[in-house]
PDB file of C-alpha atoms and ligand atoms in Angstrom:
ATOM      1  CA  MET V   1     -10.129  -8.171  -8.336  1.00 84.00           C
ATOM      2  CA  LYS V   2     -10.115 -10.774 -11.096  1.00 90.00           C
ATOM      3  CA  LYS V   3      -6.609 -11.335 -12.462  1.00 94.00           C
ATOM      4  CA  GLY V   4      -5.813 -11.039 -16.176  1.00 97.00           C
ATOM      5  CA  ASN V   5      -4.982 -14.060 -18.326  1.00 97.00           C
ATOM      6  CA  LEU V   6      -1.554 -14.847 -19.673  1.00 98.00           C
ATOM      7  CA  PHE V   7      -1.087 -16.155 -23.217  1.00 98.00           C
ATOM      8  CA  VAL V   8       2.151 -17.480 -24.670  1.00 98.00           C
ATOM      9  CA  ILE V   9       2.643 -17.551 -28.425  1.00 98.00           C
ATOM     10  CA  SER V  10       5.676 -19.534 -29.581  1.00 97.00           C
ATOM     11  CA  GLY V  11       6.768 -20.995 -32.863  1.00 95.00           C
ATOM     12  CA  PRO V  12       9.714 -21.260 -35.207  1.00 91.00           C
ATOM     13  CA  SER V  13      11.351 -18.028 -36.222  1.00 82.00           C
ATOM     14  CA  GLY V  14       9.961 -16.939 -39.600  1.00 84.00           C
ATOM     15  CA  ALA V  15       6.501 -18.482 -39.116  1.00 87.00           C
ATOM     16  CA  GLY V  16       4.963 -15.012 -38.845  1.00 90.00           C
ATOM     17  CA  LYS V  17       4.593 -14.694 -35.064  1.00 93.00           C
ATOM     18  CA  SER V  18       5.425 -10.994 -34.848  1.00 91.00           C
ATOM     19  CA  THR V  19       3.058 -10.135 -37.696  1.00 94.00           C
ATOM     20  CA  VAL V  20       0.195 -12.102 -36.177  1.00 96.00           C
ATOM     21  CA  CYS V  21       0.820 -10.670 -32.692  1.00 96.00           C
ATOM     22  CA  LYS V  22       0.675  -7.120 -34.094  1.00 94.00           C
ATOM     23  CA  LEU V  23      -2.662  -7.908 -35.769  1.00 96.00           C
ATOM     24  CA  VAL V  24      -4.076  -9.560 -32.648  1.00 97.00           C
ATOM     25  CA  ARG V  25      -2.980  -6.580 -30.542  1.00 95.00           C
ATOM     26  CA  LYS V  26      -4.801  -4.194 -32.883  1.00 95.00           C
ATOM     27  CA  ILE V  27      -8.025  -6.211 -32.798  1.00 96.00           C
ATOM     28  CA  LEU V  28      -8.141  -7.006 -29.083  1.00 96.00           C
ATOM     29  CA  ARG V  29      -6.190  -4.041 -27.695  1.00 90.00           C
ATOM     30  CA  ILE V  30      -4.288  -6.578 -25.637  1.00 96.00           C
ATOM     31  CA  ASN V  31      -0.839  -6.048 -24.072  1.00 96.00           C
ATOM     32  CA  VAL V  32       2.054  -7.743 -25.853  1.00 96.00           C
ATOM     33  CA  ALA V  33       5.017  -7.697 -23.450  1.00 97.00           C
ATOM     34  CA  VAL V  34       8.196  -6.120 -24.825  1.00 97.00           C
ATOM     35  CA  SER V  35      11.033  -8.581 -24.190  1.00 98.00           C
ATOM     36  CA  ALA V  36      14.665  -7.759 -23.568  1.00 98.00           C
ATOM     37  CA  THR V  37      17.367  -9.150 -25.854  1.00 98.00           C
ATOM     38  CA  THR V  38      21.083  -8.948 -26.519  1.00 98.00           C
ATOM     39  CA  ARG V  39      20.681  -9.473 -30.261  1.00 95.00           C
ATOM     40  CA  ALA V  40      21.505  -6.600 -32.605  1.00 95.00           C
ATOM     41  CA  LEU V  41      18.728  -4.318 -33.877  1.00 95.00           C
ATOM     42  CA  ARG V  42      17.391  -5.233 -37.325  1.00 90.00           C
ATOM     43  CA  LYS V  43      16.756  -2.556 -39.907  1.00 89.00           C
ATOM     44  CA  GLY V  44      13.560  -0.685 -39.000  1.00 92.00           C
ATOM     45  CA  GLU V  45      13.481  -1.803 -35.362  1.00 95.00           C
ATOM     46  CA  VAL V  46      13.261   0.814 -32.625  1.00 96.00           C
ATOM     47  CA  GLU V  47      14.447   0.483 -29.007  1.00 97.00           C
ATOM     48  CA  GLY V  48      11.486  -0.222 -26.728  1.00 96.00           C
ATOM     49  CA  ASN V  49       9.198  -1.087 -29.612  1.00 94.00           C
ATOM     50  CA  GLU V  50      10.105  -4.616 -30.708  1.00 94.00           C
ATOM     51  CA  TYR V  51      12.529  -5.195 -27.824  1.00 97.00           C
ATOM     52  CA  HIS V  52      14.528  -3.540 -25.113  1.00 97.00           C
ATOM     53  CA  PHE V  53      17.970  -3.967 -26.672  1.00 98.00           C
ATOM     54  CA  LEU V  54      20.557  -4.597 -23.941  1.00 98.00           C
ATOM     55  CA  THR V  55      24.264  -5.335 -23.814  1.00 98.00           C
ATOM     56  CA  LYS V  56      25.248  -8.756 -22.493  1.00 97.00           C
ATOM     57  CA  ASP V  57      26.471  -7.112 -19.257  1.00 98.00           C
ATOM     58  CA  ASP V  58      23.183  -5.253 -18.734  1.00 98.00           C
ATOM     59  CA  PHE V  59      21.211  -8.431 -19.396  1.00 98.00           C
ATOM     60  CA  GLU V  60      23.307 -10.449 -16.948  1.00 98.00           C
ATOM     61  CA  ASN V  61      22.909  -7.696 -14.349  1.00 98.00           C
ATOM     62  CA  LYS V  62      19.145  -7.978 -14.650  1.00 98.00           C
ATOM     63  CA  ILE V  63      19.393 -11.763 -14.283  1.00 98.00           C
ATOM     64  CA  ALA V  64      21.383 -11.240 -11.067  1.00 98.00           C
ATOM     65  CA  LYS V  65      18.755  -8.774  -9.794  1.00 98.00           C
ATOM     66  CA  ASP V  66      15.991 -11.305 -10.524  1.00 98.00           C
ATOM     67  CA  GLU V  67      14.201  -8.940 -12.907  1.00 98.00           C
ATOM     68  CA  PHE V  68      13.185 -11.665 -15.382  1.00 98.00           C
ATOM     69  CA  LEU V  69      10.122 -13.864 -15.234  1.00 98.00           C
ATOM     70  CA  GLU V  70      11.925 -16.178 -17.650  1.00 98.00           C
ATOM     71  CA  TYR V  71      14.882 -15.943 -19.965  1.00 98.00           C
ATOM     72  CA  ALA V  72      16.644 -18.198 -22.423  1.00 96.00           C
ATOM     73  CA  LYS V  73      19.450 -18.296 -24.948  1.00 93.00           C
ATOM     74  CA  VAL V  74      17.865 -18.458 -28.392  1.00 87.00           C
ATOM     75  CA  HIS V  75      19.950 -18.584 -31.579  1.00 78.00           C
ATOM     76  CA  GLU V  76      22.996 -17.636 -29.433  1.00 85.00           C
ATOM     77  CA  ASN V  77      21.514 -14.465 -27.926  1.00 95.00           C
ATOM     78  CA  TYR V  78      19.747 -13.826 -24.628  1.00 98.00           C
ATOM     79  CA  TYR V  79      16.020 -13.140 -24.695  1.00 97.00           C
ATOM     80  CA  GLY V  80      13.896 -12.584 -21.603  1.00 98.00           C
ATOM     81  CA  THR V  81      10.541 -11.423 -20.272  1.00 98.00           C
ATOM     82  CA  LEU V  82      10.840  -8.662 -17.699  1.00 98.00           C
ATOM     83  CA  LYS V  83       8.592  -9.039 -14.656  1.00 98.00           C
ATOM     84  CA  SER V  84       7.822  -5.318 -14.991  1.00 96.00           C
ATOM     85  CA  GLU V  85       6.122  -6.017 -18.357  1.00 96.00           C
ATOM     86  CA  VAL V  86       3.740  -8.596 -16.929  1.00 98.00           C
ATOM     87  CA  GLU V  87       3.036  -8.775 -13.201  1.00 97.00           C
ATOM     88  CA  ASN V  88       1.253  -5.431 -12.607  1.00 96.00           C
ATOM     89  CA  LYS V  89      -0.877  -5.818 -15.729  1.00 97.00           C
ATOM     90  CA  LEU V  90      -2.097  -9.258 -14.703  1.00 97.00           C
ATOM     91  CA  ALA V  91      -2.768  -7.997 -11.169  1.00 97.00           C
ATOM     92  CA  ASN V  92      -4.852  -5.144 -12.659  1.00 96.00           C
ATOM     93  CA  GLY V  93      -7.003  -7.639 -14.550  1.00 96.00           C
ATOM     94  CA  GLU V  94      -5.414  -7.038 -17.966  1.00 97.00           C
ATOM     95  CA  ASN V  95      -4.607  -9.871 -20.362  1.00 97.00           C
ATOM     96  CA  VAL V  96      -1.011 -10.174 -21.599  1.00 98.00           C
ATOM     97  CA  ILE V  97       0.557 -11.992 -24.559  1.00 98.00           C
ATOM     98  CA  LEU V  98       4.161 -13.195 -24.451  1.00 98.00           C
ATOM     99  CA  GLU V  99       5.719 -13.795 -27.835  1.00 97.00           C
ATOM    100  CA  ILE V 100       8.566 -16.042 -26.707  1.00 96.00           C
ATOM    101  CA  ASP V 101      10.366 -19.232 -27.651  1.00 94.00           C
ATOM    102  CA  VAL V 102       9.439 -22.729 -26.438  1.00 96.00           C
ATOM    103  CA  GLN V 103      12.076 -22.772 -23.661  1.00 95.00           C
ATOM    104  CA  GLY V 104      10.423 -19.639 -22.276  1.00 97.00           C
ATOM    105  CA  GLY V 105       6.951 -21.111 -22.752  1.00 97.00           C
ATOM    106  CA  ILE V 106       7.832 -24.136 -20.651  1.00 96.00           C
ATOM    107  CA  GLN V 107       9.245 -21.901 -17.882  1.00 97.00           C
ATOM    108  CA  ILE V 108       6.069 -19.776 -17.911  1.00 98.00           C
ATOM    109  CA  ARG V 109       3.890 -22.856 -17.531  1.00 97.00           C
ATOM    110  CA  GLU V 110       5.778 -23.673 -14.317  1.00 97.00           C
ATOM    111  CA  ILE V 111       5.200 -20.190 -12.901  1.00 97.00           C
ATOM    112  CA  TYR V 112       1.654 -19.660 -14.224  1.00 97.00           C
ATOM    113  CA  PRO V 113       0.010 -23.092 -14.613  1.00 97.00           C
ATOM    114  CA  ASN V 114      -3.118 -21.373 -15.986  1.00 96.00           C
ATOM    115  CA  ALA V 115      -1.243 -19.663 -18.820  1.00 97.00           C
ATOM    116  CA  LYS V 116      -2.529 -20.719 -22.233  1.00 98.00           C
ATOM    117  CA  LEU V 117       0.268 -21.878 -24.530  1.00 98.00           C
ATOM    118  CA  ILE V 118      -0.375 -21.411 -28.250  1.00 98.00           C
ATOM    119  CA  PHE V 119       2.049 -22.866 -30.781  1.00 98.00           C
ATOM    120  CA  PHE V 120       2.134 -20.985 -34.065  1.00 97.00           C
ATOM    121  CA  LYS V 121       3.726 -22.653 -37.059  1.00 95.00           C
ATOM    122  CA  SER V 122       3.959 -22.534 -40.829  1.00 93.00           C
ATOM    123  CA  PRO V 123       2.343 -25.370 -42.840  1.00 93.00           C
ATOM    124  CA  SER V 124       5.713 -27.082 -43.514  1.00 93.00           C
ATOM    125  CA  LEU V 125       9.479 -26.743 -43.022  1.00 91.00           C
ATOM    126  CA  GLU V 126       9.850 -25.937 -46.750  1.00 92.00           C
ATOM    127  CA  ASP V 127       7.387 -23.109 -46.342  1.00 91.00           C
ATOM    128  CA  LEU V 128       9.285 -21.860 -43.286  1.00 91.00           C
ATOM    129  CA  GLU V 129      12.572 -21.838 -45.211  1.00 91.00           C
ATOM    130  CA  LYS V 130      10.933 -19.796 -47.987  1.00 90.00           C
ATOM    131  CA  ARG V 131       9.617 -17.273 -45.468  1.00 88.00           C
ATOM    132  CA  LEU V 132      12.993 -16.959 -43.725  1.00 85.00           C
ATOM    133  CA  ARG V 133      14.739 -16.284 -47.032  1.00 88.00           C
ATOM    134  CA  PHE V 134      12.018 -13.928 -48.245  1.00 84.00           C
ATOM    135  CA  ARG V 135      12.427 -11.842 -45.069  1.00 78.00           C
ATOM    136  CA  GLY V 136      15.980 -11.151 -46.226  1.00 76.00           C
ATOM    137  CA  THR V 137      17.148 -10.015 -42.782  1.00 75.00           C
ATOM    138  CA  GLU V 138      19.230 -13.099 -42.040  1.00 77.00           C
ATOM    139  CA  SER V 139      22.607 -14.381 -43.300  1.00 85.00           C
ATOM    140  CA  GLU V 140      22.749 -17.902 -44.790  1.00 88.00           C
ATOM    141  CA  GLU V 141      24.388 -19.149 -41.586  1.00 88.00           C
ATOM    142  CA  THR V 142      21.562 -17.689 -39.488  1.00 85.00           C
ATOM    143  CA  VAL V 143      18.897 -19.152 -41.781  1.00 87.00           C
ATOM    144  CA  GLN V 144      20.474 -22.602 -41.343  1.00 89.00           C
ATOM    145  CA  LEU V 145      20.692 -22.191 -37.551  1.00 87.00           C
ATOM    146  CA  ARG V 146      17.039 -21.089 -37.354  1.00 87.00           C
ATOM    147  CA  LEU V 147      15.899 -24.049 -39.470  1.00 90.00           C
ATOM    148  CA  LYS V 148      17.829 -26.463 -37.269  1.00 90.00           C
ATOM    149  CA  ASN V 149      16.257 -24.925 -34.137  1.00 89.00           C
ATOM    150  CA  ALA V 150      12.809 -25.020 -35.775  1.00 92.00           C
ATOM    151  CA  LYS V 151      12.902 -28.831 -35.835  1.00 92.00           C
ATOM    152  CA  GLU V 152      13.511 -28.956 -32.067  1.00 93.00           C
ATOM    153  CA  GLU V 153      10.850 -26.313 -31.434  1.00 95.00           C
ATOM    154  CA  LEU V 154       8.273 -28.294 -33.431  1.00 95.00           C
ATOM    155  CA  GLU V 155       8.829 -31.252 -31.088  1.00 95.00           C
ATOM    156  CA  ILE V 156       8.438 -29.168 -27.911  1.00 95.00           C
ATOM    157  CA  GLY V 157       5.428 -27.400 -29.458  1.00 96.00           C
ATOM    158  CA  LYS V 158       3.544 -30.695 -29.421  1.00 96.00           C
ATOM    159  CA  GLY V 159       3.147 -30.194 -25.665  1.00 96.00           C
ATOM    160  CA  TYR V 160       1.422 -26.802 -26.078  1.00 98.00           C
ATOM    161  CA  ASP V 161      -2.309 -26.367 -25.354  1.00 97.00           C
ATOM    162  CA  GLU V 162      -3.217 -25.213 -28.857  1.00 98.00           C
ATOM    163  CA  THR V 163      -1.669 -25.158 -32.331  1.00 97.00           C
ATOM    164  CA  VAL V 164      -2.441 -22.557 -34.988  1.00 98.00           C
ATOM    165  CA  ILE V 165      -1.110 -23.057 -38.520  1.00 96.00           C
ATOM    166  CA  ASN V 166      -0.267 -20.000 -40.567  1.00 95.00           C
ATOM    167  CA  CYS V 167      -1.754 -20.848 -43.980  1.00 94.00           C
ATOM    168  CA  ARG V 168      -3.231 -17.362 -44.375  1.00 95.00           C
ATOM    169  CA  ILE V 169      -2.265 -14.671 -41.910  1.00 95.00           C
ATOM    170  CA  GLU V 170      -5.804 -13.209 -41.609  1.00 96.00           C
ATOM    171  CA  GLN V 171      -7.265 -16.635 -40.769  1.00 97.00           C
ATOM    172  CA  ALA V 172      -4.437 -17.401 -38.339  1.00 97.00           C
ATOM    173  CA  CYS V 173      -5.093 -14.077 -36.619  1.00 97.00           C
ATOM    174  CA  THR V 174      -8.828 -14.864 -36.327  1.00 98.00           C
ATOM    175  CA  ASP V 175      -7.985 -18.290 -34.881  1.00 98.00           C
ATOM    176  CA  ILE V 176      -5.814 -16.736 -32.168  1.00 98.00           C
ATOM    177  CA  VAL V 177      -8.356 -13.992 -31.400  1.00 98.00           C
ATOM    178  CA  ASN V 178     -11.050 -16.672 -31.008  1.00 98.00           C
ATOM    179  CA  LEU V 179      -8.865 -18.732 -28.690  1.00 98.00           C
ATOM    180  CA  ILE V 180      -8.063 -15.711 -26.516  1.00 98.00           C
ATOM    181  CA  GLU V 181     -11.715 -14.626 -26.347  1.00 97.00           C
ATOM    182  CA  LYS V 182     -12.895 -18.147 -25.539  1.00 97.00           C
ATOM    183  CA  TYR V 183     -10.317 -18.611 -22.807  1.00 96.00           C
ATOM    184  CA  THR V 184     -11.015 -15.173 -21.319  1.00 95.00           C
ATOM    185  CA  ARG V 185     -14.774 -15.929 -21.205  1.00 94.00           C
ATOM    186  CA  GLU V 186     -14.144 -19.230 -19.446  1.00 92.00           C
ATOM    187  CA  ASN V 187     -11.805 -17.815 -16.780  1.00 85.00           C
TER     188      ASN V 187
HETATM  189  P1  5GP I 201      13.873 -12.724 -33.167  1.00 75.49           P
HETATM  190  O1  5GP I 201      15.340 -12.562 -33.015  1.00 75.49           O
HETATM  191  O2  5GP I 201      13.500 -13.333 -34.486  1.00 75.49           O
HETATM  192  O3  5GP I 201      13.102 -11.456 -32.852  1.00 75.49           O
HETATM  193  O4  5GP I 201      13.407 -13.763 -32.049  1.00 75.49           O
HETATM  194  C1  5GP I 201      14.020 -15.001 -31.937  1.00 75.49           C
HETATM  195  C2  5GP I 201      13.257 -15.894 -30.992  1.00 75.49           C
HETATM  196  O5  5GP I 201      13.309 -15.413 -29.647  1.00 75.49           O
HETATM  197  C3  5GP I 201      11.765 -16.000 -31.327  1.00 75.49           C
HETATM  198  O6  5GP I 201      11.386 -17.375 -31.246  1.00 75.49           O
HETATM  199  C4  5GP I 201      11.109 -15.202 -30.233  1.00 75.49           C
HETATM  200  O7  5GP I 201       9.789 -15.650 -29.968  1.00 75.49           O
HETATM  201  C5  5GP I 201      12.033 -15.507 -29.078  1.00 75.49           C
HETATM  202  N1  5GP I 201      11.868 -14.538 -27.984  1.00 75.49           N
HETATM  203  C6  5GP I 201      11.577 -13.233 -28.071  1.00 75.49           C
HETATM  204  N2  5GP I 201      11.464 -12.688 -26.866  1.00 75.49           N
HETATM  205  C7  5GP I 201      11.664 -13.679 -25.966  1.00 75.49           C
HETATM  206  C8  5GP I 201      11.669 -13.747 -24.541  1.00 75.49           C
HETATM  207  O8  5GP I 201      11.440 -12.784 -23.827  1.00 75.49           O
HETATM  208  N3  5GP I 201      11.932 -14.951 -23.984  1.00 75.49           N
HETATM  209  C9  5GP I 201      12.184 -16.066 -24.712  1.00 75.49           C
HETATM  210  N4  5GP I 201      12.400 -17.197 -24.061  1.00 75.49           N
HETATM  211  N5  5GP I 201      12.188 -16.053 -26.061  1.00 75.49           N
HETATM  212  C10 5GP I 201      11.932 -14.865 -26.684  1.00 75.49           C
END
């Protein structure tokens, strides 16, 4: 049986990745893997929906049991992709999107050299700062930390296969859908 394709979408926090992934999922009915994290739930988030929210001990237990395809510390919390969210789906011929940071993206490329890495960013750092503040979910300290990390992510993102800029969310969504459809046709 033909295996599914794996897509990684990374980009600075606040660029609109989650929003665009939700839209893409609706249009393509594609799997978006639910990651595990040790960060606290934000208002409106539900366990198992945005993330599997784990304690640090539980997360480290899963690391020891080799349950992660990749994991990384991002903004001082653990985030990781569970093998159970990905491997069977790919084996069954289904496509899967991972919405993960650039450290995770680089690890995935090592494991799945055919994975398509898409870097999703806002038009400028000023624009990103506006979006992070507008979201209103982060303290000033966290906003500053995320902006600092964004600069490093932008550098690593230069090594990704594709870049999509979020000028308008609908257009950005169409761009990603087109990339996924094109890649799926070719493979
Ligand atoms: P947030 O806390 O804003 O939901 O996510 C923070 C960052 O962690 C984002 O860049 C997000 O893409 C990344 N992230 C989410 N899940 C994973 C994961 O499973 N692995 C890695 N490496 N990064 C992740």
